[in-house]
Tab-separated table of C-alpha atoms in Angstrom:
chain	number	residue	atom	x	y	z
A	1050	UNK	CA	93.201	109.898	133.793
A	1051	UNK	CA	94.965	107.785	136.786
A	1052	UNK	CA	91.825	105.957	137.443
A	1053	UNK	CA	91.474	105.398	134.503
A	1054	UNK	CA	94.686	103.463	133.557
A	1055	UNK	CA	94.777	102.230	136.854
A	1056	UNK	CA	91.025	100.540	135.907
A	1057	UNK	CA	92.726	99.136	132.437
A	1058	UNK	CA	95.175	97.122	135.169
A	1059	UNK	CA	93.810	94.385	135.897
A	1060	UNK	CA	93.782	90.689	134.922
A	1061	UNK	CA	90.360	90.735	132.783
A	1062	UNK	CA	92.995	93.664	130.526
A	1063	UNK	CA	95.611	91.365	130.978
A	1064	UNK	CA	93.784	88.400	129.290
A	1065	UNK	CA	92.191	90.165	126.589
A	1066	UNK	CA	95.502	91.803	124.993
A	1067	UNK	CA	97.137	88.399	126.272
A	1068	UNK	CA	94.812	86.398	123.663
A	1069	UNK	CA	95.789	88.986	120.854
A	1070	UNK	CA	99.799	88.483	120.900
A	1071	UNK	CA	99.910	84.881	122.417
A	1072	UNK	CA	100.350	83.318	119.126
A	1073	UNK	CA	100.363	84.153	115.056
A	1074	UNK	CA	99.926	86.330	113.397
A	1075	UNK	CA	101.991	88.354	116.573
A	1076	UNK	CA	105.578	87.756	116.376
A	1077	UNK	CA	106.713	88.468	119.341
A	1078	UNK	CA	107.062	84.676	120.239
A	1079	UNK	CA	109.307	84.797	117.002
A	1080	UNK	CA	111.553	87.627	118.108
A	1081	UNK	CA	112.200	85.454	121.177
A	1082	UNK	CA	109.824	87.907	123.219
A	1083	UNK	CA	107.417	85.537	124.649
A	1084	UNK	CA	107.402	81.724	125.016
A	1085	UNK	CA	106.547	79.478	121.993
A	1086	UNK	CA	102.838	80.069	120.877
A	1087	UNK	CA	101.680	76.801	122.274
A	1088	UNK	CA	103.335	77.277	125.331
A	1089	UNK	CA	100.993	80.981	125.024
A	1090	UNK	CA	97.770	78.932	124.394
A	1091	UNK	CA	98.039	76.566	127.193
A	1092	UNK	CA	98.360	79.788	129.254
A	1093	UNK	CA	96.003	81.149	128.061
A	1094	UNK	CA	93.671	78.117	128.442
A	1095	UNK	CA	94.663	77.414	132.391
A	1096	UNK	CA	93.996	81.213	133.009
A	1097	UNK	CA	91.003	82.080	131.118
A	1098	UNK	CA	89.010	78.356	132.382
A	1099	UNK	CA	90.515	78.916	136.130
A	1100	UNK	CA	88.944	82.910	135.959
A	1101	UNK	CA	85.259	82.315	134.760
A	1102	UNK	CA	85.409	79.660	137.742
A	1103	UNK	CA	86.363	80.986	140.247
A	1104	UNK	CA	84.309	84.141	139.461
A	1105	UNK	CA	81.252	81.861	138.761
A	1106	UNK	CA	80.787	82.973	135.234
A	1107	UNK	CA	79.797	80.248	132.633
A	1108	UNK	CA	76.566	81.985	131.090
A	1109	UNK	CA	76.699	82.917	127.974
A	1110	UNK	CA	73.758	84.230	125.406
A	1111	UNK	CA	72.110	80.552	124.397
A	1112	UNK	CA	72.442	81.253	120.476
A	1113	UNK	CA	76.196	81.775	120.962
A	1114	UNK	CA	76.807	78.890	123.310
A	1115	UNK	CA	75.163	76.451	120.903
A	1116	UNK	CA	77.343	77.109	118.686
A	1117	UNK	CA	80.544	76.780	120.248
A	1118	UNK	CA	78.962	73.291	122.176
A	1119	UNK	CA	78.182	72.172	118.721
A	1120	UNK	CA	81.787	72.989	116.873
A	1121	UNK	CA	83.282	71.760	119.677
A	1122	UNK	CA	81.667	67.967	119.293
A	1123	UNK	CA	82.090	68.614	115.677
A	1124	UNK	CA	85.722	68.445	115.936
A	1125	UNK	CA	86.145	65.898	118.596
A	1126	UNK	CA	84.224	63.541	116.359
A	1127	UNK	CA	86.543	64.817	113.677
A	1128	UNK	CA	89.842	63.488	115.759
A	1129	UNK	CA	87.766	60.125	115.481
A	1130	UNK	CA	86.834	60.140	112.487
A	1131	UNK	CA	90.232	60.701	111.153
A	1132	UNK	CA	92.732	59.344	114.284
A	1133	UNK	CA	93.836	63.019	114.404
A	1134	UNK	CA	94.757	64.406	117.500
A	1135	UNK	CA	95.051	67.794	116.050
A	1136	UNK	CA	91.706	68.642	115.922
A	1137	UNK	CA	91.818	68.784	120.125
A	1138	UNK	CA	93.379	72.184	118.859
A	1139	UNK	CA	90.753	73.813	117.814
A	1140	UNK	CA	88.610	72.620	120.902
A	1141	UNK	CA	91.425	74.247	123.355
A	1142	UNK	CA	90.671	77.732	121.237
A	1143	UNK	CA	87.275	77.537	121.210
A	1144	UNK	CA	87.081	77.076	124.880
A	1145	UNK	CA	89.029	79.970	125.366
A	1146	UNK	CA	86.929	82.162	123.133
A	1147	UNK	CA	84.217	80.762	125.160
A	1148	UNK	CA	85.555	82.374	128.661
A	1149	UNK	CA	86.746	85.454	127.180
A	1150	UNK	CA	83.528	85.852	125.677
A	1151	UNK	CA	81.999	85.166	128.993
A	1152	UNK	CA	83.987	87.403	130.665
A	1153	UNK	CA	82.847	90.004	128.525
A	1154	UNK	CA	79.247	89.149	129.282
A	1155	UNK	CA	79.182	88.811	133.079
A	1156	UNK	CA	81.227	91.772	133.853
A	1157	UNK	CA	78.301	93.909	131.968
A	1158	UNK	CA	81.435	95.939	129.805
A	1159	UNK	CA	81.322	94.068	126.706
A	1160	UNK	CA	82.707	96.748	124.590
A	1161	UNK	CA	86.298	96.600	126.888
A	1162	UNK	CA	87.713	93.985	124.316
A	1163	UNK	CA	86.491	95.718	121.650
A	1164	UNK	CA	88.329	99.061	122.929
A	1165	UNK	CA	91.594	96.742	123.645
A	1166	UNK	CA	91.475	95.212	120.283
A	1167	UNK	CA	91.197	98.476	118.062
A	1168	UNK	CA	93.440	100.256	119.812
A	1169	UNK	CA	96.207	97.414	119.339
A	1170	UNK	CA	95.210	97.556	115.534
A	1171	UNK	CA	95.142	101.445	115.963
A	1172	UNK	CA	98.585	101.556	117.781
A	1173	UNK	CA	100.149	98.790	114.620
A	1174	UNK	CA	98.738	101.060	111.913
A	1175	UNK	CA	99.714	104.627	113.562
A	1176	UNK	CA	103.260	103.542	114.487
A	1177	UNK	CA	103.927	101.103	110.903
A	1178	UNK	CA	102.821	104.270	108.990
A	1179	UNK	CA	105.161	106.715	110.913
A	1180	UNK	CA	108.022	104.120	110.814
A	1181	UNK	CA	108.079	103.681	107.070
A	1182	UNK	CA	107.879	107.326	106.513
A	1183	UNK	CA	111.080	107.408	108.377
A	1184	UNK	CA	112.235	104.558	106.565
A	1185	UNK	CA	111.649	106.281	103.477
A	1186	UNK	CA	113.500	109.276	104.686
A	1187	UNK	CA	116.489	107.202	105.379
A	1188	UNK	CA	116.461	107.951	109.051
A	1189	UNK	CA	115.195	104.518	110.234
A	1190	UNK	CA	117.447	101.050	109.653
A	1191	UNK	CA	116.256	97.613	111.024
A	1192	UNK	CA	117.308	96.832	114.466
A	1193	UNK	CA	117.622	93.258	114.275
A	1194	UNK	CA	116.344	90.300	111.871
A	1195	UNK	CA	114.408	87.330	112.827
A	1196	UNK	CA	112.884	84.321	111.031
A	1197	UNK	CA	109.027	83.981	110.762
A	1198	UNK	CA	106.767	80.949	110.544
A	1199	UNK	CA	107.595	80.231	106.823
A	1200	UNK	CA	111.444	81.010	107.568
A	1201	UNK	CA	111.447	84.157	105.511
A	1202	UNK	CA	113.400	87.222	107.044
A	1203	UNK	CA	111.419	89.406	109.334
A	1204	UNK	CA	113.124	93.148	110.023
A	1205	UNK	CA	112.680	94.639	113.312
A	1206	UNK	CA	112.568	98.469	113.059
A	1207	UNK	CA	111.334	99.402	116.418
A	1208	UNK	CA	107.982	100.914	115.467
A	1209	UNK	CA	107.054	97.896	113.286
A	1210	UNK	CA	108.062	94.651	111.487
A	1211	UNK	CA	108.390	93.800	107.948
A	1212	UNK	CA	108.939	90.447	105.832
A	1213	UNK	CA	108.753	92.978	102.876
A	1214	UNK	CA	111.920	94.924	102.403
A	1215	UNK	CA	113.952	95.007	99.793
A	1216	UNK	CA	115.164	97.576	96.472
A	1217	UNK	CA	113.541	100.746	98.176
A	1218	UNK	CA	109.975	98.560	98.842
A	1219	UNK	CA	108.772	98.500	102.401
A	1220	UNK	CA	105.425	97.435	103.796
A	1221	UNK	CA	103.754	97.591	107.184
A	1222	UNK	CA	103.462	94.460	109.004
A	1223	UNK	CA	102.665	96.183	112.548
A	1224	UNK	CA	103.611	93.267	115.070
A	1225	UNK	CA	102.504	90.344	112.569
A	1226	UNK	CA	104.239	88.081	110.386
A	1227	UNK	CA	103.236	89.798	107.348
A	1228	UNK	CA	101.310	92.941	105.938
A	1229	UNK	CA	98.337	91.175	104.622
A	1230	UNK	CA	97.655	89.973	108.279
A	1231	UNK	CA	98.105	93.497	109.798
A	1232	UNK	CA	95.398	94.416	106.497
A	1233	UNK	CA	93.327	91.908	107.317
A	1234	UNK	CA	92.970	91.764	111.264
A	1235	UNK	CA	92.628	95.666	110.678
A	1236	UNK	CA	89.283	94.934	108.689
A	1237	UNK	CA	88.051	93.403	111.408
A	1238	UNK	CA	88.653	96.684	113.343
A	1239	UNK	CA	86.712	98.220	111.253
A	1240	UNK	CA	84.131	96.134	111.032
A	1241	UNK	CA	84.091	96.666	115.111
A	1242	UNK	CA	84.415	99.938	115.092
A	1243	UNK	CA	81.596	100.661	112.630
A	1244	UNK	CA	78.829	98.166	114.231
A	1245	UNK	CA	79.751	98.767	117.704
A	1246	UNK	CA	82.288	101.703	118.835
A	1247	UNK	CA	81.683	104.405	116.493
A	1248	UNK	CA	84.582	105.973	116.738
A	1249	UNK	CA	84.748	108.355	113.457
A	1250	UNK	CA	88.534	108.906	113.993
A	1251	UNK	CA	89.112	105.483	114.811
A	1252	UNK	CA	87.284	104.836	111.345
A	1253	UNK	CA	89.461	106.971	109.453
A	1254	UNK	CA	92.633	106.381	110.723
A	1255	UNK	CA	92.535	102.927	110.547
A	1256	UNK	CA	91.201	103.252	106.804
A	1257	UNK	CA	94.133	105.821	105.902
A	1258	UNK	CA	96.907	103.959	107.732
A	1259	UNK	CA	95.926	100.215	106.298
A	1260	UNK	CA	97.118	101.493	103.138
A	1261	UNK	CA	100.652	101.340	104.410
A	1262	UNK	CA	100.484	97.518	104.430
A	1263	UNK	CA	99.537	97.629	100.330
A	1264	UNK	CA	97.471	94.955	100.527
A	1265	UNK	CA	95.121	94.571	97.460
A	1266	UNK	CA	92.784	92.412	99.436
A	1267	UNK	CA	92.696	95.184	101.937
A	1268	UNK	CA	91.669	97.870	99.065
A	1269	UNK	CA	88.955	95.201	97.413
A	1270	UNK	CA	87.438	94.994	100.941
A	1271	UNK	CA	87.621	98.770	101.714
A	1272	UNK	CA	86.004	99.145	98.425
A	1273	UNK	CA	83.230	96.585	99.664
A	1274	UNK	CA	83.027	98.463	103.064
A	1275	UNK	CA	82.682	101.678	101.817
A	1276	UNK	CA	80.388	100.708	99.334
A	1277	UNK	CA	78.058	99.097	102.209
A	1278	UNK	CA	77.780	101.404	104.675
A	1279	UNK	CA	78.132	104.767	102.864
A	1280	UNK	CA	75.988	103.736	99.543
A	1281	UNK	CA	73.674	106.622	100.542
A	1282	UNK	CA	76.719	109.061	100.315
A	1283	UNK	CA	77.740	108.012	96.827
A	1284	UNK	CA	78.998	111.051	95.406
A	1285	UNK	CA	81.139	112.086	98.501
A	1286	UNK	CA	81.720	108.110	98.059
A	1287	UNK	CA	83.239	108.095	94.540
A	1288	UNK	CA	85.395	111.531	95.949
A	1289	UNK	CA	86.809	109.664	98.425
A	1290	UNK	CA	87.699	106.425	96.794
A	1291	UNK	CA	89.417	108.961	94.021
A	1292	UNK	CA	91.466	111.118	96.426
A	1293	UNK	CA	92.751	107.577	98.178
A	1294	UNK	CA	93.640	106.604	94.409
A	1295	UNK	CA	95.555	109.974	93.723
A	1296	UNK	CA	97.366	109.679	96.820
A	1297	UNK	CA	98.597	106.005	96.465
A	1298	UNK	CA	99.449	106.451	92.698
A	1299	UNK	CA	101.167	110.167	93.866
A	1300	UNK	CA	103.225	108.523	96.425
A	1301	UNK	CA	104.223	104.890	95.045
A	1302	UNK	CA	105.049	107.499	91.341
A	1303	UNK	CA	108.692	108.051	93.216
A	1304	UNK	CA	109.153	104.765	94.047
A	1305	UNK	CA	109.100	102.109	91.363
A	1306	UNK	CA	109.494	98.928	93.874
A	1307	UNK	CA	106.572	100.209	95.489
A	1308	UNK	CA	104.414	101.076	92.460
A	1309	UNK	CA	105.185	97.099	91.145
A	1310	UNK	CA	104.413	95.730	94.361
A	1311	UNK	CA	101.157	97.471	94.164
A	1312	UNK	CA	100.002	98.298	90.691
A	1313	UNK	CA	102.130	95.730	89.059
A	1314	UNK	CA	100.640	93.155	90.577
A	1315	UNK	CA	96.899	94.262	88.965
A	1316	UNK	CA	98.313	93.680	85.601
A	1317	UNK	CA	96.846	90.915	83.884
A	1318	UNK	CA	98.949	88.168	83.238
A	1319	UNK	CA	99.120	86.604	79.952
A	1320	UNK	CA	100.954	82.908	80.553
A	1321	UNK	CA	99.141	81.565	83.379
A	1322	UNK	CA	95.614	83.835	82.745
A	1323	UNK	CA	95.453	85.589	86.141
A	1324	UNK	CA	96.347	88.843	87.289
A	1325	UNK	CA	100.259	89.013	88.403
A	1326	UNK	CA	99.162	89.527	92.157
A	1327	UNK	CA	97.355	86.166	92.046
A	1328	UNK	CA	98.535	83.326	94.108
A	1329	UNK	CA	96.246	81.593	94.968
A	1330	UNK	CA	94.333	80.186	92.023
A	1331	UNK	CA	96.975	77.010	91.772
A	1332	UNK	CA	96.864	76.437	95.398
A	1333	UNK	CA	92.752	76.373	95.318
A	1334	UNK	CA	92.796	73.776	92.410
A	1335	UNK	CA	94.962	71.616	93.800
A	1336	UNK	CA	92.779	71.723	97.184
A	1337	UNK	CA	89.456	71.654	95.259
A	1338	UNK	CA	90.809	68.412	93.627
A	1339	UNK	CA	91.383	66.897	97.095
A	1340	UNK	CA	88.143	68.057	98.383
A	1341	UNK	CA	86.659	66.294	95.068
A	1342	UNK	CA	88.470	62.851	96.290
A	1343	UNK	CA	87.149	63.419	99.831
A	1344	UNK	CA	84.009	65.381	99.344
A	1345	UNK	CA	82.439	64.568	103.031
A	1346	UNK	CA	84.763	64.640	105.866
A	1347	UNK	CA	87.772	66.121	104.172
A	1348	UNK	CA	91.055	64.359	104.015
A	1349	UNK	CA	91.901	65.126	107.433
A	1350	UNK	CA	93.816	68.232	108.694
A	1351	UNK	CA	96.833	66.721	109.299
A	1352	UNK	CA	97.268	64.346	106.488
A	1353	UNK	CA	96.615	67.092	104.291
A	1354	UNK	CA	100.042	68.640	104.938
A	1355	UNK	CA	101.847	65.283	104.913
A	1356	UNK	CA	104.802	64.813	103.009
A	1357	UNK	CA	102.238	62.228	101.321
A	1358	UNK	CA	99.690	64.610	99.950
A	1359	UNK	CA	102.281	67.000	98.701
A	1360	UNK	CA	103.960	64.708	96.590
A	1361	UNK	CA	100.918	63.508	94.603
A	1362	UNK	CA	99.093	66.817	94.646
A	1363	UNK	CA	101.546	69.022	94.842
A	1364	UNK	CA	101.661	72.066	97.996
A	1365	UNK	CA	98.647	72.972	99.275
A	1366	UNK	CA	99.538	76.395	101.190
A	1367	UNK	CA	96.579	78.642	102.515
A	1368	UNK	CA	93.681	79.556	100.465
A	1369	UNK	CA	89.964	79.122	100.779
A	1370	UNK	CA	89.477	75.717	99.735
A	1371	UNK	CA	92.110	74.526	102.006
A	1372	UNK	CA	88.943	73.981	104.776
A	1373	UNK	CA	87.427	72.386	102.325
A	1374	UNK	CA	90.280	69.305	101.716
A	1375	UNK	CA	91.110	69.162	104.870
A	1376	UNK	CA	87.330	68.533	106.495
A	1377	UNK	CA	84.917	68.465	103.854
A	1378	UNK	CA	81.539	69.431	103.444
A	1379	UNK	CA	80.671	68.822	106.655
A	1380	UNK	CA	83.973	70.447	108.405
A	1381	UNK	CA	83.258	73.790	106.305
A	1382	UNK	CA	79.759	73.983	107.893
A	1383	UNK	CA	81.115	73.497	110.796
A	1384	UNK	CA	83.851	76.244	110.549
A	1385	UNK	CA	81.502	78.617	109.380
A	1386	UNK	CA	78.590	78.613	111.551
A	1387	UNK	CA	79.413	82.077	113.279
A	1388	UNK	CA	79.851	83.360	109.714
A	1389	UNK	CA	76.344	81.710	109.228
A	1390	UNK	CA	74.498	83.113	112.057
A	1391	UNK	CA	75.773	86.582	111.576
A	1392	UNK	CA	74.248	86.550	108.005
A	1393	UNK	CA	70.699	85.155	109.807
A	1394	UNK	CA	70.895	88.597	112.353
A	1395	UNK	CA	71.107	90.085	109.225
A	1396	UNK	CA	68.034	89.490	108.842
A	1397	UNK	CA	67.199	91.682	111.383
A	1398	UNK	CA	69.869	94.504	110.876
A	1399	UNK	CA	71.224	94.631	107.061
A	1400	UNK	CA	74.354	96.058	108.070
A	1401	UNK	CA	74.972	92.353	109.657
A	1402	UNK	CA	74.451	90.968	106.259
A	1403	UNK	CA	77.643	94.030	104.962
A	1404	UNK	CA	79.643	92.977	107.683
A	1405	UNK	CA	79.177	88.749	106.878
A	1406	UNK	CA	79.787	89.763	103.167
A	1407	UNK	CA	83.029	91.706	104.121
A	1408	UNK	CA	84.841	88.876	105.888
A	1409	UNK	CA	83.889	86.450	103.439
A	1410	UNK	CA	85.784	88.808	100.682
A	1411	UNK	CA	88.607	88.128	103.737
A	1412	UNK	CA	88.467	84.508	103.817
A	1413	UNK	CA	88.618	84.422	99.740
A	1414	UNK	CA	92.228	85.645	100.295
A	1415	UNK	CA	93.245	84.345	103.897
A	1416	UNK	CA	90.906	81.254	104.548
A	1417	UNK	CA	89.625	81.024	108.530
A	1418	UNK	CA	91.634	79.069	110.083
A	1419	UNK	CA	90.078	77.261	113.095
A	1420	UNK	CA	94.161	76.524	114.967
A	1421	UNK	CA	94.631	79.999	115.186
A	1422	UNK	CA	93.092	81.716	118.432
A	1423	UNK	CA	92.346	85.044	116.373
A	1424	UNK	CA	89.553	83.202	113.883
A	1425	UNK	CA	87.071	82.365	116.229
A	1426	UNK	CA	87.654	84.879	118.541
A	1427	UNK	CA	87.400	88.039	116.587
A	1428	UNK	CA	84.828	86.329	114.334
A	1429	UNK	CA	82.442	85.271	117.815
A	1430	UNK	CA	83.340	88.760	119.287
A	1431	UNK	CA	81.467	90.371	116.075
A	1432	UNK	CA	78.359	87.749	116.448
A	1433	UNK	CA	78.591	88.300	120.584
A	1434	UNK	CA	78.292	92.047	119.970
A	1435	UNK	CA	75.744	92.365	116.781
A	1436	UNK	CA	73.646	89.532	119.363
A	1437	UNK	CA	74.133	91.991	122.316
A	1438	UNK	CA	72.526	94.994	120.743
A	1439	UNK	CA	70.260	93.732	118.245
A	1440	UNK	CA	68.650	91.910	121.809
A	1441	UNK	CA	69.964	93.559	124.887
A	1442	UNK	CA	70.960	97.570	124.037
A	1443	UNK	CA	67.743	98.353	121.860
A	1444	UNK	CA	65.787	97.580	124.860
A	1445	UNK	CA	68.160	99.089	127.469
């Protein structure tokens, strides 16, 4: 057991859970536990480039390094294109994605930040779950308050954070800025965990303990995962999507905040034509209309969230066309070429083609955005690993 921890302590370790709290969705920069994210990034960046030199490392599988190479030119031309120095962004995260990838290659383990990222996930779901039992149970109180990205409250309890607490309702945030992120990073864990770690208890624990954040997204994707890689199991299928039903409905019953927040927001709603929990269909319009005006390269990321734009089109917070306004046809190719070459290894392994289909569900609700480190480097670490043993295990 000491070797083994003692092997987990080590820079490569370091960097790899480094890149997962640096910056959002974490918010431990916000709780005044780590520098400002940028401040993280640049770390992060000076670290990551100075390692893979001065251990010699640079090759990476050619597929996966054209890709970077070519989103990388894509968005410098894009700071030309539009005078926008913002886009240099998304050039610093790529090339760190690019060395921790590399890392991961050279050092023949490429399942260690895998392991480091599921068991972060794993650690966020186990302890959120446990804290809002206790919560619940009246034996837990927030520790302190802080204010998160979009200035809402954020409640420290110790085991977790929250933005969502109020008349009995809580929600599990883990260490991110809100539940849906803790739902939606943890699909990604499963994602990993089912293509490349097969860890059954990993599988179910993170499936049972998502449900504490009470995301729907979450339960239309589990639905969507379940349905892809356990079609052949259908009736034991249909069992278990019915017990995780009875259970929610059983438990939320005794709480009415809780039994809004989740079933209320299902329930169709009859002035604006949506379903209550919908908020996003305004936001897409009004970014589909911009994308309209500036069809090929996109209004330009940071005009788009001028005081300008807002005033004539009204606010155009995240949602999946907000790629689309911002960069155009040509920037959403761009952005999605992992997404695109994981559904062309599908090709070769239909589960790649469940797993492509499952984060694009994900990006319906919580659109990928390239100036967060997270996007392309859990979305490259899934196309790194399904390239890795569709053309390096099988013939191990």
């Amino acid at each position: 057991m000491l070797k083994k921890i003692k092997a987990y302590l080590n820079l490569k370790y370091f960097l790899y859970f480094f890149c997962l709290i640096a910056g959002w969705p974490c918010v431990f920069y916000l709780m005044g536990w780590l520098p400002h994210y940028t401040v993280n990034y640049i770390l992060l960046f000076v670290i990551t480039i100075s390692y893979i030199t001065f251990k010699r490392y640079g090759r990476l599988n050619r597929p996966i390094m054209n890709l970077i190479v070519t989103q990388i030119l894509g968005w410098g031309l894009f700071s030309l294109i539009h005078t926008d120095t913002s886009y240099f962004t998304r050039i610093v995260l790529l090339l760190i994605t690019f060395a921790i990838l590399s890392i991961q290659q050279n050092e023949y383990k490429p399942l260690g930040f895998c392991k480091i990222y599921n068991g972060w996930l794993g650690l966020q779901v186990v302890c959120g779950t446990l804290g809002i039992l206790l919560v619940l149970s009246g034996l837990l109180q927030p520790i302190f308050t802080f204010k998160e990205m979009d200035m809402r409250t954020g409640y420290y309890f110790g085991l977790f954070t929250t933005n969502t607490y109020l008349g009995g309702l809580i929600r599990n945030a883990g260490f991110y800025d809100e539940p849906g992120a803790l739902a939606f990073w943890g699909m990604y864990a499963l994602l990993i965990n089912k293509l490349f770690v097969k860890n059954k208890k990993i599988e179910i624990l993170l499936i049972i303990g998502l449900i504490s954040t009470m995301s729907i997204a979450y339960f239309i994707q589990l639905i969507a995962y379940l349905c892809i890689f356990y079609r052949k199991k259908f009736g034991k299928l249909i069992l278990l999507v019915a017990a995780i039903f009875i259970s929610i409905k059983f438990i939320t019953s005794y709480n009415e905040a809780m039994n809004q927040a989740l079933f209320g927001r299902l329930q169709y709603d009859e002035t604006t034509g949506t379903i209550s929990g919908d908020n996003r269909s305004v936001l897409m319009e009004r970014c589909w209309q911009i994308f309209c005006d500036y069809p090929i390269f996109g209004m330009g990321a940071r005009d788009l969230v001028s005081p300008e734009v807002s005033s004539k089109y009204g606010f155009v917070g995240a949602n999946f066309f907000f790629n689309w306004a911002a960069d155009g046809i040509v920037g959403v190719i761009i952005t999605y070429l992992p997404l695109f070459y994981l559904f062309i290894l599908g090709r070769y392994d239909r589960k790649y083609h469940g797993a492509g289909l499952i984060l694009l569900i994900g990006f319906l609700q919580r659109p990928y955005d390239s100036t967060q480190l997270l996007y392309p480097l859990m979305t490259y670490t899934i196309v790194f690993q399904s390239f890795y043993t569709l053309y390096y295990q099988k013939n191990e």
